[in-house]
XYZ file of C-alpha atoms in Angstrom:
170
model
C -12.359 -3.065 47.008
C -12.293 -4.046 43.358
C -9.089 -5.196 41.718
C -7.253 -3.115 39.166
C -7.802 -4.327 35.599
C -5.365 -3.563 32.785
C -7.137 -3.230 29.435
C -5.743 -3.032 25.923
C -7.885 -1.312 23.318
C -7.097 -2.115 19.694
C -8.096 -0.061 16.656
C -7.455 -2.438 13.737
C -6.083 -1.287 10.429
C -3.864 -2.849 7.781
C -1.502 0.139 7.515
C -1.687 1.189 11.157
C -3.191 -0.703 14.078
C -3.528 1.527 17.104
C -3.213 0.230 20.634
C -3.837 1.846 23.982
C -3.488 0.460 27.476
C -5.243 1.755 30.552
C -5.779 0.597 34.099
C -9.245 0.658 35.584
C -9.934 0.577 39.315
C -13.581 1.188 40.109
C -14.441 4.457 38.365
C -10.810 5.544 38.147
C -8.880 5.287 34.881
C -5.121 5.568 34.496
C -3.150 5.864 31.265
C -0.391 3.264 30.854
C 0.818 3.464 27.241
C -0.278 3.809 23.629
C 1.160 3.472 20.180
C 0.762 2.144 16.685
C 1.873 -1.058 14.999
C 2.532 -0.487 11.310
C 2.914 -2.730 8.310
C 5.028 -2.129 5.233
C 2.733 -1.262 2.318
C 5.311 -2.523 -0.177
C 5.073 -6.072 1.187
C 2.550 -8.759 0.283
C -0.618 -9.088 2.379
C 0.501 -12.166 4.319
C 3.753 -10.464 5.362
C 1.880 -7.334 6.418
C -0.481 -9.405 8.570
C 2.557 -11.090 10.155
C 3.998 -7.657 10.970
C 0.754 -6.667 12.707
C 0.629 -9.984 14.561
C 4.202 -9.757 15.787
C 3.863 -6.097 16.785
C 0.682 -6.682 18.807
C 2.165 -9.803 20.390
C 5.139 -7.717 21.556
C 2.819 -5.079 23.054
C 0.802 -7.694 24.931
C 3.956 -9.414 26.161
C 5.415 -6.098 27.344
C 2.343 -4.662 29.111
C 0.545 -7.847 30.236
C -3.079 -6.647 29.952
C -5.882 -8.647 31.593
C -8.581 -7.957 28.994
C -8.813 -6.720 25.408
C -11.314 -4.719 23.388
C -11.401 -4.366 19.609
C -13.414 -1.997 17.465
C -15.880 -3.685 15.122
C -15.326 -3.298 11.398
C -17.577 -1.043 9.409
C -18.501 -1.875 5.841
C -17.682 0.640 3.142
C -18.172 0.849 -0.614
C -14.764 -0.655 -1.435
C -15.149 -4.417 -0.928
C -11.415 -5.091 -1.250
C -10.549 -2.515 1.432
C -13.276 -3.898 3.706
C -11.922 -7.430 3.297
C -8.362 -6.339 4.103
C -9.579 -4.421 7.157
C -11.437 -7.550 8.253
C -8.229 -9.561 7.990
C -6.353 -6.993 10.094
C -9.226 -7.094 12.580
C -8.869 -10.887 12.717
C -5.235 -10.427 13.744
C -6.314 -7.827 16.337
C -8.670 -10.396 17.871
C -6.412 -13.435 17.476
C -3.341 -12.053 19.236
C -5.011 -11.253 22.585
C -7.131 -14.415 22.406
C -3.971 -16.521 21.919
C -2.516 -14.764 24.971
C -5.497 -16.002 26.995
C -7.354 -12.684 27.159
C -11.100 -12.285 26.850
C -11.760 -10.108 23.789
C -14.755 -7.772 23.694
C -15.993 -6.012 20.576
C -17.547 -2.555 20.344
C -19.170 -0.674 17.489
C -17.569 2.671 16.600
C -20.693 4.564 17.715
C -20.651 2.809 21.105
C -17.013 3.829 21.586
C -17.760 7.474 20.760
C -20.833 7.511 22.982
C -18.825 6.078 25.875
C -16.073 8.692 25.559
C -17.723 11.879 24.249
C -21.350 11.222 25.196
C -22.774 10.953 21.675
C -22.514 8.275 18.993
C -21.245 10.609 16.300
C -18.356 12.974 16.778
C -15.117 14.278 15.406
C -11.645 12.928 16.130
C -10.737 16.175 17.914
C -13.596 15.637 20.374
C -12.198 12.213 21.215
C -8.696 13.664 21.688
C -10.061 16.386 23.975
C -12.077 13.970 26.126
C -9.137 11.583 26.435
C -7.152 14.439 27.978
C -10.066 15.228 30.326
C -10.514 11.597 31.403
C -6.781 10.862 31.631
C -4.722 14.072 31.809
C -1.430 12.144 31.573
C -2.459 10.309 28.398
C -0.010 10.533 25.525
C -0.945 9.451 22.042
C 0.430 10.167 18.612
C -2.211 10.189 15.932
C -5.783 9.080 15.570
C -5.096 5.335 15.685
C -3.592 5.385 19.185
C -6.272 7.829 20.392
C -9.028 5.616 19.021
C -7.468 2.586 20.720
C -7.470 4.401 24.069
C -11.133 5.303 23.500
C -11.895 1.618 22.842
C -10.168 0.663 26.104
C -12.194 3.305 27.984
C -15.402 2.038 26.399
C -14.554 -1.450 27.633
C -13.758 -0.172 31.129
C -17.214 1.438 31.242
C -19.023 -1.600 29.825
C -17.009 -4.610 30.944
C -19.509 -5.822 33.544
C -22.332 -5.940 31.027
C -20.055 -7.532 28.425
C -18.949 -10.257 30.844
C -22.578 -11.017 31.704
C -23.510 -11.341 28.014
C -20.549 -13.640 27.345
C -21.421 -15.821 30.350
C -25.012 -16.145 29.117
C -23.828 -17.160 25.637
C -21.403 -19.730 27.053
C -23.851 -21.119 29.560
């Protein structure tokens, strides 16, 4: 029998970074917790990044996940916003890596396809499928829901991801 794996999914954002934790045992998924780490928009960028770092570090310390998954950044027309999102994403990857977790990355379309079956979909479709896949799941807002979807995507793809990482390292 396979061992239970606890996964944290992270949806990076400078204002709100969503997180969701699930347990995966074979094909079975179980909701553990979800939430959002926020930063104070009135503070300077470095302080906001520290707030995200400290908040995610607390979540990882509290829930002790075994693996992490982070959504890849998309590029938009506003270069400044894209750069800031990239910095928040760096924090979202750094915190679990510093805790000794392997960090996988998934494109937004891969996450949607894994959860709702197609690469493009609305937020409400993700919310609905989360409730189908994990009826006890509780999430407030899109950021926490997206983070749970990222964790589910990793649960469905973690074997392939581990194989790719082993090939790159080897």
